[in-house]
Coordinates of C-alpha atoms in Angstrom, one line a residue:
X19 CA 2.4 9.9 53.3
X20 CA -1.2 10.7 54.0
X21 CA -2.8 12.6 51.1
X22 CA -6.4 13.5 50.8
X23 CA -7.9 15.0 47.6
X24 CA -11.5 15.3 46.7
X25 CA -13.3 16.6 43.6
X26 CA -14.6 19.4 45.6
X27 CA -11.0 20.5 46.4
X28 CA -10.2 20.5 42.8
X29 CA -13.2 22.4 41.8
X30 CA -12.5 25.0 44.4
X31 CA -9.0 25.5 42.7
X32 CA -10.4 25.6 39.3
X33 CA -13.0 28.2 40.4
X34 CA -10.3 30.3 41.8
X35 CA -8.2 29.9 38.7
X36 CA -10.9 31.1 36.5
X37 CA -11.5 34.2 38.6
X38 CA -7.7 35.0 38.6
X39 CA -7.5 34.6 34.7
X40 CA -10.1 37.1 34.1
X41 CA -13.0 35.0 32.8
X42 CA -16.3 37.0 33.2
X43 CA -19.0 34.3 33.1
X44 CA -17.4 31.0 33.1
X45 CA -16.7 31.1 37.0
X46 CA -20.4 31.8 37.5
X47 CA -21.6 29.1 35.3
X48 CA -18.9 26.6 36.8
X49 CA -20.1 27.5 40.3
X50 CA -23.7 26.9 39.5
X51 CA -23.1 23.5 37.9
X52 CA -20.5 22.3 40.4
X53 CA -21.9 24.1 43.6
X54 CA -18.3 25.2 44.3
X55 CA -19.3 27.8 47.0
X56 CA -21.7 25.4 48.7
X57 CA -18.9 22.8 48.9
X58 CA -16.4 25.5 50.3
X59 CA -18.8 26.4 53.0
X60 CA -19.4 22.8 54.1
X61 CA -15.6 22.3 54.2
X62 CA -15.2 25.6 56.2
X63 CA -12.9 27.0 53.4
X64 CA -12.9 30.8 53.0
X65 CA -11.6 32.8 50.1
X66 CA -8.7 33.9 52.1
X67 CA -7.7 30.3 52.7
X68 CA -7.1 29.7 48.9
X69 CA -3.7 30.9 48.0
X70 CA -3.5 33.2 44.9
X71 CA -2.2 31.1 42.0
X72 CA -2.4 27.8 44.0
X73 CA -3.5 25.6 41.1
X74 CA -0.6 26.7 38.9
X75 CA 1.7 26.2 41.9
X76 CA 0.5 22.6 42.5
X77 CA 0.9 21.8 38.7
X78 CA 4.4 23.2 38.7
X79 CA 5.4 21.0 41.7
X80 CA 4.0 18.0 40.0
X81 CA 6.1 18.8 36.9
X82 CA 9.1 19.2 39.2
X83 CA 8.5 15.7 40.6
X84 CA 8.0 14.2 37.2
X85 CA 11.4 15.7 36.3
X86 CA 13.2 14.0 39.3
X87 CA 11.2 10.7 38.6
X88 CA 12.2 10.6 34.9
X89 CA 16.0 11.4 35.4
X90 CA 16.7 9.6 38.8
X91 CA 19.2 6.7 38.8
X92 CA 19.5 3.8 41.3
X93 CA 22.9 4.9 42.2
X94 CA 21.6 8.3 43.2
X95 CA 23.0 10.0 40.1
X96 CA 20.9 12.0 37.8
X97 CA 20.6 12.2 34.0
X98 CA 21.6 15.6 32.9
X99 CA 18.8 16.5 30.5
X100 CA 18.2 19.9 29.0
X101 CA 14.7 19.3 27.6
X102 CA 11.8 20.9 29.5
X103 CA 9.0 18.9 31.1
X104 CA 5.8 19.7 29.6
X105 CA 2.3 19.2 31.1
X106 CA 0.9 17.4 28.1
X107 CA 3.5 16.4 25.6
X108 CA 5.5 13.4 26.0
X109 CA 9.1 13.9 27.4
X110 CA 12.2 13.4 25.2
X111 CA 15.5 13.7 26.8
X112 CA 18.2 16.0 25.3
X113 CA 21.8 15.4 26.5
X114 CA 25.3 16.2 25.3
X115 CA 26.5 12.7 25.9
X116 CA 25.8 11.0 22.6
X117 CA 26.3 7.5 24.1
X118 CA 23.6 8.2 26.6
X119 CA 21.1 9.8 24.2
X120 CA 19.9 6.7 22.6
X121 CA 19.6 4.8 25.8
X122 CA 17.6 7.6 27.4
X123 CA 15.4 7.9 24.3
X124 CA 14.6 4.1 24.6
X125 CA 13.9 4.4 28.3
X126 CA 11.5 7.3 27.8
X127 CA 9.7 5.3 25.0
X128 CA 9.4 2.3 27.4
X129 CA 7.9 4.6 30.0
X130 CA 5.4 6.1 27.5
X131 CA 4.5 2.7 26.3
X132 CA 3.9 1.5 29.8
X133 CA 1.6 4.6 30.5
X134 CA -0.5 3.7 27.5
X135 CA -1.0 0.2 28.8
X136 CA -1.3 1.1 32.5
X137 CA 1.6 -1.3 33.4
X138 CA 4.0 1.0 35.1
X139 CA 5.3 -0.8 38.3
X140 CA 7.6 -0.5 41.2
X141 CA 10.6 -1.1 38.9
X142 CA 10.2 2.1 37.1
X143 CA 13.5 3.5 38.4
X144 CA 15.3 0.3 37.0
X145 CA 13.8 1.0 33.5
X146 CA 15.3 4.5 33.5
X147 CA 18.8 2.8 33.8
X148 CA 18.8 1.1 30.5
X149 CA 22.0 3.0 29.5
X150 CA 24.0 0.9 32.1
X151 CA 22.9 -2.7 31.6
X152 CA 25.8 -4.1 33.6
X153 CA 24.9 -2.3 36.7
X154 CA 21.3 -3.1 36.3
X155 CA 22.0 -6.9 36.0
X156 CA 24.2 -6.7 39.1
X157 CA 21.5 -4.9 41.0
X158 CA 18.8 -7.3 39.9
X159 CA 20.9 -10.4 40.8
X160 CA 21.7 -9.2 44.4
X161 CA 20.5 -11.5 47.1
X162 CA 17.6 -10.7 49.4
X163 CA 20.1 -10.1 52.4
X164 CA 22.1 -7.6 50.2
X165 CA 18.9 -5.8 49.2
X166 CA 17.8 -5.4 52.8
X167 CA 21.3 -4.2 53.9
X168 CA 21.3 -1.7 51.0
X169 CA 17.8 -0.4 51.9
X170 CA 18.7 0.0 55.6
X171 CA 21.9 1.9 54.7
X172 CA 19.9 4.1 52.2
X173 CA 17.3 4.8 54.9
X174 CA 20.0 5.8 57.4
X175 CA 21.6 8.1 54.8
X176 CA 18.3 9.7 54.0
X177 CA 17.5 10.3 57.6
X178 CA 21.0 11.9 58.3
X179 CA 20.4 14.1 55.2
X180 CA 17.0 15.2 56.3
X181 CA 18.4 16.1 59.8
X182 CA 21.0 18.1 58.4
X183 CA 18.7 19.9 56.0
X184 CA 16.3 20.6 59.0
X185 CA 19.1 22.1 61.0
X186 CA 20.1 24.3 58.0
X187 CA 16.5 25.3 57.6
X188 CA 16.2 26.2 61.3
X189 CA 19.4 28.3 61.2
X190 CA 18.3 29.9 57.9
X191 CA 14.8 30.7 59.4
X192 CA 16.3 32.2 62.5
X193 CA 18.6 34.4 60.3
X194 CA 15.8 35.5 58.2
X195 CA 13.6 36.3 61.1
X196 CA 16.4 38.5 62.7
X197 CA 16.8 40.3 59.2
X198 CA 13.1 40.7 58.9
X199 CA 12.7 42.2 62.3
X200 CA 15.4 44.7 61.4
X201 CA 13.9 45.6 58.2
X202 CA 10.4 45.9 59.8
X203 CA 11.9 48.3 62.4
X204 CA 13.4 50.4 59.7
X205 CA 10.2 50.4 57.6
X206 CA 8.2 51.6 60.6
X207 CA 10.7 54.5 61.2
X208 CA 10.6 55.4 57.5
X209 CA 6.8 55.2 57.2
X210 CA 6.5 57.4 60.4
X211 CA 8.9 60.0 58.9
X212 CA 6.8 59.8 55.5
X213 CA 3.5 60.2 57.4
X214 CA 4.8 63.3 59.0
X215 CA 5.9 64.8 55.7
X216 CA 2.7 63.6 53.9
X217 CA 0.5 65.1 56.7
X218 CA 2.3 68.5 56.4
X219 CA 2.1 68.4 52.6
X220 CA -1.6 67.5 52.6
X221 CA -2.5 70.3 55.0
X222 CA -0.7 72.9 53.0
X223 CA -1.1 71.8 49.5
X224 CA -4.1 69.5 49.2
X225 CA -6.6 70.3 51.8
X226 CA -9.5 68.9 49.7
X227 CA -8.0 65.5 48.6
X228 CA -10.6 62.8 48.0
X229 CA -11.8 60.7 50.9
X230 CA -13.2 57.3 51.4
X231 CA -15.0 58.1 54.6
X232 CA -18.4 56.4 55.5
X233 CA -20.2 59.5 54.1
X234 CA -18.7 58.7 50.6
X235 CA -19.9 55.0 50.6
X236 CA -23.3 53.4 50.1
X237 CA -23.6 49.5 50.5
X238 CA -26.4 48.0 48.6
X239 CA -27.5 44.7 50.0
X240 CA -29.9 42.2 48.5
X241 CA -28.3 39.7 46.3
X242 CA -27.7 36.4 47.9
X243 CA -24.9 35.3 45.6
X244 CA -22.1 36.9 43.5
X245 CA -23.1 40.2 42.0
X246 CA -21.0 40.5 39.0
X247 CA -22.3 43.2 36.8
X248 CA -23.6 46.7 37.3
X249 CA -24.8 49.6 35.0
X250 CA -25.9 53.2 35.7
X251 CA -29.0 54.5 33.8
X252 CA -27.6 56.6 31.0
X253 CA -30.2 59.4 31.8
X254 CA -30.8 59.2 35.5
X255 CA -27.7 59.1 37.5
X256 CA -29.7 58.1 40.5
X257 CA -30.7 54.7 39.1
X258 CA -28.3 51.6 39.1
X259 CA -29.1 48.1 37.7
X260 CA -27.3 45.0 39.1
X261 CA -27.3 41.4 38.2
X262 CA -26.3 38.3 40.1
X263 CA -25.6 34.6 40.3
X264 CA -28.7 34.3 42.4
X265 CA -30.9 34.6 39.2
X266 CA -32.2 38.1 39.8
X267 CA -31.6 41.6 38.6
X268 CA -32.3 44.6 40.7
X269 CA -32.9 48.3 39.8
X270 CA -31.9 50.6 42.7
X271 CA -32.9 54.1 43.4
X272 CA -29.9 55.3 45.2
X273 CA -31.5 58.3 47.0
X274 CA -34.5 56.2 48.2
X275 CA -32.2 53.4 49.5
X276 CA -29.9 55.9 51.2
X277 CA -32.9 57.7 52.8
X278 CA -35.1 54.9 54.1
X279 CA -33.7 51.6 52.6
X280 CA -36.4 51.5 50.0
X281 CA -36.2 48.1 48.3
X282 CA -35.2 48.0 44.6
X283 CA -37.3 46.8 41.7
X284 CA -36.6 43.0 41.7
X285 CA -36.6 41.2 38.2
X286 CA -36.7 37.4 38.4
X287 CA -36.3 34.9 35.7
X288 CA -39.3 34.9 33.4
X289 CA -40.1 31.2 34.3
X290 CA -39.2 31.6 37.9
X291 CA -36.1 29.4 37.6
X292 CA -33.7 30.6 40.3
X293 CA -31.0 28.1 39.2
X294 CA -30.5 30.2 36.0
X295 CA -28.0 33.0 36.7
X296 CA -28.3 36.5 35.0
X297 CA -25.4 36.6 32.4
X298 CA -25.5 40.3 31.3
X299 CA -27.6 43.4 31.2
X300 CA -27.4 46.7 29.1
X301 CA -29.6 49.8 29.3
X302 CA -30.9 51.3 26.0
X303 CA -28.6 54.5 25.5
X304 CA -31.4 56.6 24.3
X305 CA -34.5 55.3 25.8
X306 CA -33.4 55.3 29.5
X307 CA -36.6 53.4 30.5
X308 CA -35.4 50.3 28.6
X309 CA -33.1 47.6 29.8
X310 CA -32.2 44.3 28.3
X311 CA -31.3 41.2 30.5
X312 CA -30.1 37.8 29.4
X313 CA -29.7 34.5 31.4
X314 CA -27.6 31.4 31.4
X315 CA -30.3 29.2 29.9
X316 CA -30.4 31.4 26.6
X317 CA -33.4 33.5 27.7
X318 CA -33.1 37.2 26.9
X319 CA -35.8 39.8 27.8
X320 CA -36.5 43.6 27.4
X321 CA -37.9 45.2 30.5
X322 CA -38.8 48.8 31.4
X323 CA -37.2 50.3 34.5
X324 CA -40.3 49.2 36.6
X325 CA -39.6 45.6 35.8
X326 CA -42.5 45.2 33.2
X327 CA -41.7 42.7 30.4
X328 CA -41.8 44.2 26.8
X329 CA -40.4 41.2 24.8
X330 CA -38.4 37.9 25.1
X331 CA -36.6 35.4 23.1
X332 CA -35.0 32.1 23.7
X333 CA -31.6 30.7 22.4
X334 CA -30.2 27.2 22.5
X335 CA -27.2 28.1 24.5
X336 CA -26.2 30.4 27.4
X337 CA -25.9 34.1 26.4
X338 CA -22.3 35.5 26.4
X339 CA -23.2 39.1 26.0
X340 CA -26.0 41.5 25.1
X341 CA -25.4 45.0 23.6
X342 CA -27.5 47.9 22.4
X343 CA -26.3 49.7 19.3
X344 CA -25.1 53.4 19.8
X345 CA -28.5 54.9 19.0
X346 CA -30.5 52.1 20.7
X347 CA -32.3 51.0 17.5
X348 CA -31.0 47.4 17.6
X349 CA -29.9 44.8 20.3
X350 CA -27.1 42.2 19.6
X351 CA -27.3 38.9 21.6
X352 CA -24.4 36.5 21.4
X353 CA -24.4 33.0 22.7
X354 CA -21.7 30.7 23.8
X355 CA -21.7 28.7 20.8
X356 CA -20.9 31.7 18.6
X357 CA -24.6 32.2 17.4
X358 CA -25.6 35.9 17.1
X359 CA -29.0 37.4 16.7
X360 CA -30.0 41.1 16.1
X361 CA -33.4 42.4 17.1
X362 CA -34.9 45.9 16.9
X363 CA -36.0 47.5 20.3
X364 CA -39.4 45.9 20.1
X365 CA -37.9 42.3 19.8
X366 CA -38.3 41.7 16.2
X367 CA -35.4 39.7 14.6
X368 CA -33.4 41.8 12.0
X369 CA -30.5 39.4 11.3
X370 CA -29.0 36.1 12.3
X371 CA -25.2 35.2 12.2
X372 CA -23.3 32.0 12.8
X373 CA -19.6 31.9 13.3
X374 CA -17.1 30.1 15.4
X375 CA -16.8 30.8 19.1
X376 CA -17.0 34.6 19.8
X377 CA -15.4 36.2 22.7
X378 CA -16.6 39.8 22.4
X379 CA -18.6 42.1 20.1
X380 CA -18.4 45.9 19.6
X381 CA -20.9 48.1 17.6
X382 CA -19.2 50.3 15.0
X383 CA -22.6 52.1 14.1
X384 CA -26.3 51.4 14.4
X385 CA -26.1 48.9 11.5
X386 CA -22.6 47.4 11.7
X387 CA -20.6 45.6 14.3
X388 CA -17.3 43.7 14.9
X389 CA -17.0 40.2 16.5
X390 CA -13.8 38.7 17.8
X391 CA -13.1 35.0 17.4
X392 CA -10.1 32.5 17.8
X393 CA -7.6 34.6 15.8
X394 CA -9.6 37.0 13.7
X395 CA -12.1 39.9 13.8
X396 CA -15.2 39.8 11.7
X397 CA -17.0 42.8 10.5
X398 CA -20.8 42.4 9.9
X399 CA -23.6 44.6 8.7
X400 CA -26.9 43.7 10.4
X401 CA -28.7 42.8 7.0
X402 CA -26.0 40.3 5.8
X403 CA -25.5 36.9 7.2
X404 CA -21.9 36.6 6.3
X405 CA -19.1 39.0 7.4
X406 CA -18.2 41.7 4.8
X407 CA -14.6 41.8 6.1
X408 CA -12.2 39.8 8.1
X409 CA -9.3 41.4 10.0
X410 CA -6.3 39.0 10.5
X411 CA -3.1 39.4 12.3
X412 CA -3.6 38.0 15.8
X413 CA -2.0 34.7 16.6
X414 CA -4.4 33.8 19.5
X415 CA -7.9 34.2 20.7
X416 CA -9.3 37.9 20.6
X417 CA -10.7 38.3 24.1
X418 CA -11.7 41.9 24.0
X419 CA -12.9 44.6 21.5
X420 CA -13.7 48.3 21.8
X421 CA -14.1 51.2 19.3
X422 CA -13.2 54.8 20.5
X423 CA -15.9 57.3 20.7
X424 CA -15.4 58.6 17.3
X425 CA -15.4 55.0 15.8
X426 CA -12.2 55.9 14.0
X427 CA -10.1 53.2 15.8
X428 CA -10.8 49.6 16.9
X429 CA -8.8 48.1 19.6
X430 CA -8.5 44.3 19.9
X431 CA -6.8 42.5 22.8
X432 CA -5.6 39.0 22.4
X433 CA -4.1 36.0 24.3
X434 CA -1.0 36.4 22.0
X435 CA 0.0 39.2 24.3
X436 CA -0.8 42.1 22.1
X437 CA -3.3 44.8 21.4
X438 CA -3.9 45.9 17.8
X439 CA -5.1 49.3 16.8
X440 CA -7.2 49.1 13.5
X441 CA -8.0 52.3 11.6
X442 CA -11.5 52.4 10.2
X443 CA -11.7 48.6 10.0
X444 CA -9.0 48.5 7.4
X445 CA -5.4 47.9 8.5
X446 CA -3.3 47.7 11.7
X447 CA -2.0 51.1 12.6
X448 CA -0.1 50.0 15.8
X449 CA 0.6 46.7 17.7
X450 CA 1.0 47.3 21.5
X451 CA 3.1 44.4 22.8
X452 CA 2.6 43.1 26.4
X453 CA 4.3 40.4 28.5
X454 CA 1.1 38.5 29.2
X455 CA -2.3 37.7 27.7
X456 CA -4.7 40.7 27.3
X457 CA -8.0 40.3 28.9
X458 CA -9.6 43.7 29.1
X459 CA -9.2 47.2 27.7
X460 CA -11.0 50.5 27.7
X461 CA -10.9 53.9 25.8
X462 CA -10.7 57.3 27.4
X463 CA -13.1 59.9 26.2
X464 CA -10.8 62.7 27.3
X465 CA -10.1 65.6 24.9
X466 CA -6.5 66.9 24.5
X467 CA -6.0 70.6 23.7
X468 CA -3.7 71.6 20.8
X469 CA -2.8 75.1 19.8
X470 CA -5.5 75.1 17.0
X471 CA -8.3 72.9 18.2
X472 CA -9.5 70.2 20.5
X473 CA -9.5 66.6 19.3
X474 CA -10.0 63.1 20.7
X475 CA -6.9 62.0 22.8
X476 CA -7.1 58.3 21.9
X477 CA -5.9 57.2 25.1
X478 CA -6.2 53.4 25.8
X479 CA -5.8 51.3 29.1
X480 CA -5.2 47.6 28.9
X481 CA -5.2 44.9 31.6
X482 CA -3.2 41.6 31.5
X483 CA -3.2 38.3 33.2
X484 CA 0.1 39.1 35.0
X485 CA -2.0 41.6 37.1
X486 CA -0.6 44.6 35.1
X487 CA -2.4 47.7 33.8
X488 CA -0.8 49.8 31.0
X489 CA -1.9 53.2 29.7
X490 CA -1.0 53.9 25.9
X491 CA -1.2 56.8 23.5
X492 CA -3.0 54.7 20.7
X493 CA -2.2 57.3 18.1
X494 CA 1.6 56.7 18.0
X495 CA 1.7 53.3 19.9
X496 CA 3.6 54.8 22.9
X497 CA 3.4 53.4 26.3
X498 CA 2.6 56.2 28.9
X499 CA 2.5 54.3 32.3
X500 CA 2.4 50.9 33.6
X501 CA 1.0 49.8 37.0
X502 CA 2.1 46.5 38.5
X503 CA 1.2 46.8 42.2
X504 CA -1.9 44.6 42.0
X505 CA -1.8 41.1 44.0
X506 CA -4.4 39.6 41.6
X507 CA -5.9 40.0 38.3
X508 CA -7.5 43.2 37.4
X509 CA -11.2 42.3 36.8
X510 CA -12.5 45.6 35.4
X511 CA -11.2 48.9 34.5
X512 CA -12.8 52.1 33.1
X513 CA -12.0 55.8 32.4
X514 CA -14.5 58.4 33.9
X515 CA -16.6 60.1 31.3
X516 CA -14.4 63.1 31.1
X517 CA -11.1 60.9 31.1
X518 CA -9.8 62.6 34.1
X519 CA -9.7 59.4 36.3
X520 CA -9.1 55.7 35.6
X521 CA -10.7 53.2 38.1
X522 CA -9.3 49.7 38.6
X523 CA -11.2 46.9 40.2
X524 CA -9.2 43.8 41.3
X525 CA -9.8 40.3 42.5
X526 CA -7.5 41.2 45.4
X527 CA -10.5 43.3 46.8
X528 CA -8.9 46.7 46.0
X529 CA -10.4 49.5 44.1
X530 CA -7.9 52.2 42.9
X531 CA -8.7 55.5 41.2
X532 CA -5.8 57.1 39.4
X533 CA -5.4 60.8 38.1
X534 CA -5.0 60.0 34.3
X535 CA -2.7 63.0 33.8
X536 CA -0.3 62.7 36.9
X537 CA -0.9 58.9 37.2
X538 CA -1.0 59.5 41.0
X539 CA -3.6 57.5 43.0
X540 CA -6.6 59.7 44.1
X541 CA -8.7 57.2 45.9
X542 CA -7.9 53.7 47.3
X543 CA -10.5 51.5 48.9
X544 CA -10.4 47.8 50.1
X545 CA -13.6 45.9 50.0
X546 CA -14.7 43.0 51.9
X547 CA -14.8 40.7 48.9
X548 CA -13.2 40.3 45.4
X549 CA -14.4 43.0 42.9
X550 CA -16.1 41.8 39.7
X551 CA -17.1 44.8 37.8
X552 CA -17.3 48.6 38.0
X553 CA -19.0 51.4 36.1
X554 CA -19.0 55.2 36.3
X555 CA -22.2 57.2 36.1
X556 CA -22.5 59.8 33.1
X557 CA -21.5 62.7 35.2
X558 CA -18.3 60.9 36.5
X559 CA -19.2 61.7 40.1
X560 CA -20.1 58.2 41.3
X561 CA -18.7 54.8 40.7
X562 CA -20.4 51.5 41.5
X563 CA -18.7 48.1 41.8
X564 CA -20.0 44.7 42.4
X565 CA -18.5 42.1 45.0
X566 CA -18.4 38.3 45.1
X567 CA -20.2 38.4 48.5
X568 CA -23.3 39.7 46.5
X569 CA -23.1 43.4 47.8
X570 CA -22.7 46.4 45.6
X571 CA -20.8 49.5 46.6
X572 CA -21.6 53.0 45.3
X573 CA -18.9 55.6 46.0
X574 CA -19.1 59.3 45.7
X575 CA -15.8 60.5 44.1
X576 CA -16.6 64.3 44.3

């Protein structure tokens, strides 16, 4: 057996796993420290060469081998054990044969003790056979000639079994190939018929359906590494800010770029340190000329839209997120170690808060906010160091938080496979159960019409690590629609400002825009690289999304 494994190979698999699991900034920081992309380029490994879910698949195969190793017998029999093989915990066999249980238990303990002293040797299989001491003594006392004969016979038997398996596999492959060819021919015929029907239906009923022609697409090129965040200016829908792993932020004027490729405003690290990536950015919602930018070394700055520095501060750890309050009066900066600092728009410190690790924050008003931790949600006011309230109920890390536009409901998504809807920071109104960990959620700002008045619809979309997206009516906890066609994790999702459309960006390089009433796809676009983040402009006529290759796509959805 010729096996070659390097630390670069392992780093590439971990990097891919972090992306697939929905982590926002950890992949970028890991790439920066381990130089994963540089190693992949040297090895000639492209993204398409790394199979989705490969790390988990390799670990599973390793556990499968451990299962066989622990339960194999020298006489080619197998201990019938019903206990699962864990990745970390020591294995304890469970069998229905009471006479065997104690022996297997002792065998497992011997193996674990051997592991702890690093003295496992080639007689491991014999150690597993302590339930049959008589056979073991007979086997160990056999002569060298008998052992050689036994080995030769076993090798012949193994070779015959492998040859038989290979023949069976060949016959199975041929059979599957014929069946697949028949299915493909039938699928082509069915698609041809569907295309004819769809073409007729489009010409008759939907002559103005959305298109993804080149006239609708603008590609912004400039970042040299992963572009992972973008944000439209809240007042000027022609201005877009982006940030990248290359340590820079760019402010683009879309019209000027489209017209004569006018270069964007380039904002570099304050101390010209290109090794520090930009973690996050956020426009002030009321002062459209003001943007906050934070870096992986803890530096956070406030600039105007021309790139002029207004204020700066430095924290001890990498910044996790930076968010302006609803009216733009205060800026909240949260670092990886759970420390938060609130400043006014001139950069003066208003409050400081120390808690356990924080995954996300959401402003409830201009002077209060919520922070999610391992199992709880902490409610703060900006002028008090300690939380004024703690919301409990989750059984795992709370990865995402969001208030609806009226600030009536708070949605919290957790690794415990649930989303909880809290009413006015008091109690859980609904628990929305999922089949996998929740890593992202977004509220719709749509209005639903009743016979008497218009009121907020409280429609919520959630994304989970099993690649699914679900739309919920958060008022009654009812599931409205589920999408499970993605081939990789949905990295970003967002409703358009009027709630008419829901956009999904995925690591499988696909952008999908869905009608939020009919749930039918309106626009589908496949990019050249995995999608990190997407954002609608305030009019809901353009959407921007960032790619792992450093480019940014702007799509006109009118």
